[in-house]
Amino acid sequence: MTSAYDELCSRQTRLYRLNHLNAICDWDRAVNMPPGGNEARASATAEIAKILHEMLTEPTLDNLINRAQHEVLGSCQEANLREMKRLQRREKALPEHLISKKKVFSARCEYEWRNQRKANDLNGFMQNFKGVVEVVREEADRLSQALSLSPYEALVDAFEPGLKEEDIDAIFTPIGEWLPGLIESVIQKQRNEPVIQPQGPFQLEAQKRLCEEIMSGLGFDFSRGRLDTSTHPFCGGVPEDVRLTTRFHVDDFLGSLFAAIHETGHGLYQQNLPARWLGQPIGQARSMAFHESQSLFFEMQLGAHPKFMEQLSRYLVRAFGDQEAFTPENLERLVTRVERSFIRVNADEVTYPAHILVRTRLERALFAKDIEPVDLPGAWDHELYGLLGLRCNGDHEKGLLQDIHWAAGHFGYFPSYTLGAMYAAQWFATIADLEKNLEDDISAGNFTPITEWLKCNIWDQGSRWTAEELVFRATGEPLNPNYFRRHLETRYLGQ
């Protein structure tokens, strides 16, 4: 007789396979799909969402979970059951019609956002966006009641299980206090540090080859993944089939390259999740902050490291020919240049947290119902001016329309970026303490010590542990934001 736990695992494998199809549908919509296919694709993915919901909420599931809790299970099986229960509890809180409605509304809003952003069409965007906010507010309210969380915590919990608003305050409030001063100090310091700009054009085919070459050097397996082009860079798919995208501009190779390196961090995490738990909740990434810690580790901790510039210089000369801008010293100044700017995805490492603070504050206000969607442009300017001294003044492509997240209904995600930056700084500091020749290895392009540590301590652990347990096991202490502040002060001020 099949045990209840084994039956649950079999069902999770089916869910995993359907989620694989869903992920590829979303990737294709962003990369290949003709405009006329959007409504049909939205309906198709809503149908998959409906099937997934039915599978996670069918009445027999409660009985199986109750029986499994009384079976003799190992520690990994218990952790897997814990994650199954967490997923089911969230799903049961939401009616099927609401899930389908959100899928259709967000798919339409996200797809039309691509053109509305370019046209600075705030009114057109709002016609779809108000519906997305309405449906996500209902989702947040239902989850809030079921999970005994605030509405915003209930949304954040989908990406960061267990993270409370008081945790966000404890971590983010100090950043808002010290970050503006740090930004000003770095900008003042860099005014006397000249930078040579690379001279293009840089052919797009050469840029893509460069990205793929560096991705391979970092360990990305192209037999189980690929790189494509999309409006907004992203990573999707499953461990056996990872899809990365970047975007190219003929006069700027650094933007596409570092976006590709960022997404490679996500891709490496996906490709190296524990194969022994494939298809099970325990085999998935611990949280989106852990996912972002991998992308920011490779993009910022490693990719912008002074010793990585020696590697990058050789890559660039091969790709585009020799020029003065490609010296390691100049590349370091290029990739660490700090300036106040409007666009989050193009922001430097120092100002980036300010962009996250803006969005996190606005999300919290929106789901506390202190503001409405129509208030967002003005509130955006207010927050942006307070942190970076900038106002969009009606250029919404630089403001509310710049990100895909809200158009796609992904509220509660933004805190993961800065939490990920903090984790990444803590990972790198831990590795540097253990590997005394780390800088020489980076200079030589030997990333094995880094990837082996990440694989052992982060990638291969999946969701076996809670976030608090995982960071403590990996580094010997809880999440410590001081590593991130120290990293910024050391790299940018030499302190």
XYZ file of C-alpha atoms in Angstrom, residues 11-489:
479
model
C 1.079 14.706 -6.710
C 3.844 17.265 -6.203
C 5.700 15.802 -9.179
C 2.610 16.364 -11.334
C 2.353 19.940 -10.076
C 6.018 20.480 -10.886
C 5.541 19.301 -14.472
C 2.567 21.597 -15.010
C 4.519 24.513 -13.521
C 7.286 23.703 -16.005
C 4.829 24.142 -18.876
C 3.546 27.355 -17.320
C 7.076 28.750 -17.027
C 7.848 28.012 -20.684
C 4.564 29.625 -21.740
C 5.551 32.768 -19.826
C 9.059 32.734 -21.326
C 7.652 32.354 -24.841
C 5.213 35.216 -24.263
C 8.112 37.515 -23.344
C 10.508 36.344 -26.072
C 8.687 34.983 -29.137
C 4.923 35.386 -29.058
C 3.308 37.648 -31.684
C 1.126 40.454 -30.256
C -2.092 38.863 -31.447
C -1.542 35.816 -29.271
C -1.680 37.563 -25.920
C -5.355 37.086 -25.036
C -5.291 33.429 -26.031
C -2.069 32.857 -24.086
C -3.514 34.562 -21.017
C -6.559 32.298 -21.187
C -4.366 29.214 -21.622
C -2.137 30.016 -18.661
C -5.212 30.867 -16.589
C -6.496 27.376 -17.413
C -3.240 25.865 -16.149
C -3.518 28.000 -12.995
C -7.040 26.634 -12.514
C -5.802 23.034 -12.802
C -2.967 23.710 -10.342
C -5.416 25.284 -7.907
C -7.776 22.319 -8.133
C -4.922 19.909 -7.468
C -3.755 21.880 -4.420
C -7.213 22.257 -2.889
C -8.998 18.975 -3.618
C -10.633 17.563 -0.452
C -8.583 14.349 -0.335
C -5.410 16.384 0.154
C -6.295 17.285 3.755
C -6.728 13.619 4.589
C -3.410 12.689 2.979
C -1.575 15.421 4.880
C -3.169 14.371 8.184
C -2.191 10.753 7.569
C 1.341 11.667 6.495
C 1.851 13.602 9.739
C 1.401 10.347 11.644
C 3.776 8.312 9.491
C 7.419 7.716 10.374
C 9.352 10.245 8.294
C 12.973 11.294 8.080
C 14.023 14.900 8.672
C 14.067 15.723 4.946
C 10.641 14.182 4.466
C 9.326 16.219 7.379
C 10.752 19.375 5.826
C 9.135 18.476 2.504
C 5.786 17.921 4.216
C 6.155 21.281 5.979
C 6.581 23.003 2.612
C 3.627 21.107 1.117
C 1.419 22.306 3.964
C 2.603 25.879 3.539
C 1.778 25.886 -0.178
C -1.595 24.239 0.332
C -2.576 26.652 3.092
C -1.985 29.647 0.823
C -3.819 28.058 -2.087
C -6.868 27.078 -0.022
C -7.323 30.693 1.025
C -7.995 31.749 -2.573
C -11.065 30.821 -4.649
C -10.532 29.495 -8.136
C -12.266 32.415 -9.844
C -9.902 34.885 -8.154
C -6.802 33.014 -9.318
C -8.057 32.889 -12.910
C -9.073 36.539 -12.785
C -5.644 37.599 -11.535
C -3.926 35.586 -14.255
C -5.998 37.184 -17.020
C -5.839 40.727 -15.628
C -2.108 40.645 -14.947
C -1.261 39.012 -18.289
C -3.168 41.707 -20.155
C -1.674 44.518 -18.061
C 1.891 43.211 -18.334
C 1.694 42.643 -22.084
C 0.210 46.041 -22.907
C 2.621 47.697 -20.437
C 5.482 46.961 -22.836
C 4.168 49.451 -25.397
C 2.604 51.810 -22.853
C 5.957 52.208 -21.153
C 7.645 53.302 -24.387
C 4.793 55.704 -25.164
C 4.658 57.153 -21.607
C 0.978 56.198 -21.689
C 0.036 56.407 -18.008
C -3.717 56.654 -18.707
C -3.706 53.520 -20.850
C -1.681 51.678 -18.212
C -4.042 52.718 -15.422
C -7.040 51.236 -17.240
C -5.544 47.764 -16.765
C -3.546 48.421 -13.613
C -6.516 49.421 -11.454
C -8.029 46.006 -12.086
C -4.784 44.276 -11.147
C -4.602 46.206 -7.861
C -8.247 45.415 -7.110
C -7.768 41.684 -7.575
C -4.463 41.580 -5.664
C -6.029 43.512 -2.798
C -8.734 40.862 -2.590
C -6.042 38.190 -2.700
C -4.117 39.950 0.089
C -7.214 40.304 2.266
C -8.141 36.628 1.928
C -4.589 35.489 2.631
C -4.364 37.892 5.561
C -7.342 36.243 7.240
C -6.171 32.703 6.522
C -2.551 33.222 7.580
C -3.046 35.744 10.417
C -0.791 38.251 8.673
C -1.244 41.832 7.535
C -2.351 42.109 3.890
C 1.129 43.210 2.808
C 2.828 40.485 4.848
C 0.546 37.961 3.162
C 1.841 39.086 -0.250
C 5.471 39.162 0.865
C 5.070 35.665 2.329
C 4.733 34.229 -1.185
C 8.320 35.297 -1.861
C 9.817 35.457 1.653
C 8.081 32.946 3.931
C 7.961 34.228 7.494
C 9.101 37.802 6.784
C 7.040 40.306 8.771
C 6.596 44.044 8.362
C 8.494 44.573 11.618
C 11.434 42.696 10.046
C 11.252 44.968 7.014
C 11.267 47.994 9.312
C 14.232 46.692 11.301
C 16.280 46.117 8.154
C 15.131 48.897 5.822
C 14.678 51.859 8.185
C 18.418 52.092 9.003
C 19.260 51.935 5.277
C 17.063 54.944 4.637
C 19.020 56.795 7.309
C 22.607 56.105 6.207
C 22.235 55.540 2.463
C 21.708 59.165 1.263
C 24.885 60.266 3.037
C 26.875 57.388 1.585
C 25.631 58.176 -1.923
C 26.721 61.802 -1.602
C 30.150 60.829 -0.220
C 30.812 58.399 -3.059
C 29.709 60.878 -5.740
C 31.975 63.558 -4.279
C 34.917 61.136 -4.175
C 34.417 59.981 -7.767
C 34.295 63.503 -9.199
C 38.090 63.491 -9.230
C 38.358 60.033 -10.790
C 38.199 60.289 -14.593
C 36.625 57.467 -16.575
C 37.200 56.624 -20.247
C 33.996 55.634 -21.997
C 34.166 52.631 -24.385
C 33.814 53.573 -28.032
C 31.172 51.667 -29.980
C 29.246 50.578 -31.833
C 29.243 47.089 -30.329
C 27.616 44.597 -32.662
C 24.745 42.741 -31.034
C 25.937 39.344 -32.240
C 29.322 39.964 -30.635
C 27.633 41.080 -27.430
C 25.587 37.898 -27.237
C 28.677 35.739 -27.850
C 30.471 37.654 -25.096
C 27.597 37.068 -22.686
C 27.480 33.368 -23.470
C 31.249 32.997 -23.128
C 31.277 34.630 -19.691
C 28.193 32.690 -18.615
C 29.956 29.452 -19.530
C 33.046 30.572 -17.621
C 30.904 31.109 -14.545
C 29.528 27.584 -14.847
C 26.190 27.967 -16.639
C 25.286 24.729 -18.444
C 23.968 25.506 -21.935
C 22.873 21.903 -22.401
C 20.173 22.702 -19.821
C 19.578 26.367 -20.563
C 19.716 29.195 -23.093
C 20.020 32.980 -23.420
C 17.469 35.073 -25.308
C 16.336 38.689 -25.603
C 13.353 40.328 -23.886
C 12.107 43.760 -22.850
C 12.983 43.048 -19.221
C 15.818 40.617 -18.324
C 14.634 37.586 -16.358
C 15.311 33.955 -15.461
C 12.624 31.298 -15.786
C 12.112 27.609 -16.307
C 13.095 24.641 -14.155
C 16.468 23.046 -13.249
C 16.481 20.893 -16.383
C 15.450 23.761 -18.671
C 16.563 27.229 -17.505
C 15.662 30.235 -19.655
C 17.621 33.483 -19.254
C 17.122 36.749 -21.089
C 18.904 40.079 -21.378
C 18.459 43.128 -23.616
C 21.029 44.585 -26.000
C 21.910 48.111 -27.123
C 24.472 48.705 -29.866
C 26.122 51.572 -27.960
C 26.289 49.866 -24.531
C 27.641 46.385 -23.910
C 27.960 46.728 -20.111
C 24.201 46.864 -19.558
C 23.513 43.663 -21.441
C 26.573 41.922 -20.029
C 25.900 42.636 -16.378
C 22.202 41.842 -16.809
C 23.309 38.477 -18.238
C 25.711 37.931 -15.324
C 22.900 38.818 -12.909
C 20.533 36.319 -14.528
C 23.332 33.736 -14.607
C 23.366 33.838 -10.807
C 19.683 32.926 -10.855
C 20.347 30.273 -13.493
C 23.182 28.638 -11.562
C 20.972 28.392 -8.494
C 18.228 26.758 -10.582
C 20.559 24.330 -12.327
C 22.190 23.256 -9.057
C 19.132 22.747 -6.899
C 19.201 19.243 -5.326
C 18.458 16.653 -8.004
C 17.503 14.108 -5.334
C 14.486 16.271 -4.449
C 13.553 17.261 -7.992
C 9.859 17.984 -8.342
C 9.295 18.386 -4.595
C 8.811 21.622 -2.629
C 11.940 20.871 -0.603
C 13.894 20.868 -3.867
C 12.965 24.450 -4.705
C 14.855 27.648 -3.851
C 14.413 28.738 -0.249
C 13.045 32.178 -1.117
C 13.364 34.940 -3.670
C 15.830 36.798 -1.420
C 18.053 33.721 -1.621
C 17.538 33.717 -5.390
C 18.421 37.403 -5.576
C 21.437 36.764 -3.359
C 22.789 34.523 -6.102
C 22.178 36.983 -8.940
C 23.648 39.865 -6.929
C 26.546 37.730 -5.739
C 27.600 37.073 -9.333
C 26.764 40.534 -10.648
C 28.108 42.678 -7.809
C 30.236 40.736 -5.342
C 32.072 38.853 -8.106
C 31.294 40.610 -11.402
C 32.228 44.079 -10.118
C 35.202 42.824 -8.088
C 38.501 44.555 -9.028
C 40.145 41.194 -9.748
C 37.319 40.158 -12.085
C 38.185 43.201 -14.200
C 41.420 41.460 -15.229
C 39.356 38.620 -16.657
C 36.802 40.964 -18.195
C 39.492 43.030 -19.903
C 40.740 39.986 -21.807
C 37.185 39.016 -22.815
C 36.455 42.501 -24.167
C 39.633 42.778 -26.217
C 38.798 39.459 -27.890
C 35.191 40.496 -28.505
C 35.567 44.108 -29.660
C 39.266 44.781 -30.208
C 41.707 46.646 -27.999
C 40.975 50.140 -26.720
C 42.099 52.239 -23.768
C 38.744 51.938 -22.040
C 39.252 48.177 -21.648
C 42.101 48.343 -19.136
C 41.245 46.649 -15.809
C 41.680 49.942 -13.954
C 39.269 51.824 -16.206
C 36.754 48.969 -16.240
C 36.709 49.002 -12.453
C 35.866 52.706 -12.483
C 33.204 52.141 -15.131
C 31.352 49.372 -13.315
C 31.560 51.084 -9.923
C 30.499 54.529 -11.121
C 27.782 55.938 -8.864
C 25.186 58.466 -9.954
C 21.641 59.310 -9.027
C 19.388 57.953 -11.762
C 15.769 57.070 -12.409
C 15.910 53.491 -13.737
C 16.246 50.722 -11.164
C 17.647 48.029 -13.458
C 20.384 50.406 -14.637
C 21.184 51.680 -11.144
C 24.595 51.176 -9.593
C 25.152 49.089 -6.501
C 25.113 52.046 -4.095
C 21.921 53.775 -5.258
C 20.016 50.554 -6.002
C 18.663 50.115 -2.446
C 17.078 53.572 -2.705
C 14.978 52.330 -5.637
C 13.869 49.340 -3.554
C 12.968 51.553 -0.605
C 10.752 53.670 -2.891
C 8.835 50.663 -4.160
C 8.567 48.943 -0.781
C 7.153 52.067 0.878
C 4.619 52.523 -1.925
C 3.543 48.877 -1.898
C 2.951 49.007 1.837
C 0.894 52.192 1.500
C -1.108 50.733 -1.401
C -2.102 47.593 0.514
C -2.745 49.477 3.730
C -5.124 51.443 1.452
C -3.471 54.704 2.442
C -3.116 55.515 -1.254
C -4.865 54.463 -4.474
C -3.316 53.599 -7.870
C -3.942 57.144 -9.157
C -1.844 58.497 -6.253
C 1.222 56.473 -7.172
C 2.917 58.883 -9.618
C 2.885 61.730 -7.081
C 3.886 59.455 -4.217
C 6.664 58.023 -6.381
C 8.129 61.485 -6.987
C 7.904 62.300 -3.284
C 9.789 59.172 -2.202
C 12.333 59.369 -5.032
C 13.128 62.989 -4.235
C 13.614 62.210 -0.555
C 16.126 59.440 -1.251
C 17.818 60.490 -4.496
C 16.836 64.109 -5.057
C 15.052 63.264 -8.326
C 11.532 63.794 -9.671
C 10.015 62.219 -12.777
C 7.791 65.243 -13.478
C 5.392 63.346 -15.711
C 7.963 61.165 -17.487
C 6.409 57.936 -16.237
C 8.746 55.709 -18.252
C 11.327 56.796 -15.675
C 8.921 56.191 -12.825
C 5.841 54.066 -12.316
C 5.998 52.436 -15.764
C 9.601 51.244 -15.605
C 9.127 47.898 -13.799
C 7.330 44.759 -14.901
C 6.509 43.557 -11.373
C 3.362 45.530 -10.560
C 1.957 45.189 -14.069
C 2.335 41.418 -13.672
C 0.687 41.456 -10.238
C 3.895 40.666 -8.323
C 3.447 42.843 -5.264
C 5.651 42.059 -2.275
C 8.662 41.012 -4.350
C 10.790 44.161 -4.154
C 12.154 43.680 -0.589
C 13.790 40.477 -1.860
C 16.303 42.484 -3.910
C 17.900 44.336 -1.017
C 17.613 41.341 1.298
C 19.411 39.426 -1.460
C 22.173 42.051 -1.612
C 22.664 41.653 2.135
C 22.830 37.876 1.907
C 25.269 38.140 -1.021
C 27.646 40.349 0.987
C 27.489 37.871 3.859
C 28.190 34.915 1.538
C 31.202 36.659 -0.003
C 32.646 37.672 3.369
C 32.314 34.083 4.588
C 33.999 32.660 1.481
C 36.808 35.250 1.700
C 37.519 34.183 5.297
C 37.746 30.546 4.230
C 39.628 30.961 0.939
C 42.836 32.909 1.511
C 43.762 32.850 -2.210
C 40.327 34.012 -3.349
C 41.528 37.177 -5.108
C 44.184 35.253 -7.056
C 41.554 32.680 -8.064
C 39.200 35.407 -9.311
C 42.000 37.052 -11.285
C 42.843 33.707 -12.901
C 39.211 32.892 -13.690
C 39.132 30.007 -11.212
C 35.654 30.249 -9.693
C 35.526 26.692 -8.380
C 36.099 27.632 -4.699
C 33.188 30.046 -4.944
C 30.746 27.781 -6.754
C 31.624 24.782 -4.572
C 30.853 26.770 -1.410
C 27.590 28.057 -2.862
C 26.604 24.607 -4.081
C 27.293 22.980 -0.721
C 25.827 25.682 1.531
C 23.030 27.260 -0.531
C 22.160 25.562 -3.819
C 22.094 21.947 -2.640
C 20.077 22.771 0.483
C 16.935 23.693 -1.459
C 14.152 24.496 1.012
C 15.197 21.986 3.635
C 15.707 24.757 6.212
C 13.900 27.964 7.030
C 15.652 31.145 5.879
C 16.908 31.813 9.403
C 18.309 28.299 9.757
C 19.907 28.321 6.306
C 21.815 31.591 6.709
C 23.023 30.521 10.168
C 24.194 27.129 8.913
C 26.005 28.750 5.975
C 27.729 31.598 7.834
C 27.531 30.865 11.543
C 25.309 33.877 12.295
C 21.891 35.323 11.395
C 21.430 37.753 8.524
C 23.719 40.671 9.379
C 23.087 43.867 7.357
C 26.431 45.247 8.510
C 28.221 43.086 5.916
C 26.386 44.924 3.147
C 27.121 48.391 4.534
C 30.770 47.451 5.122
C 31.038 46.107 1.570
C 29.737 49.383 0.089
C 31.973 51.543 2.263
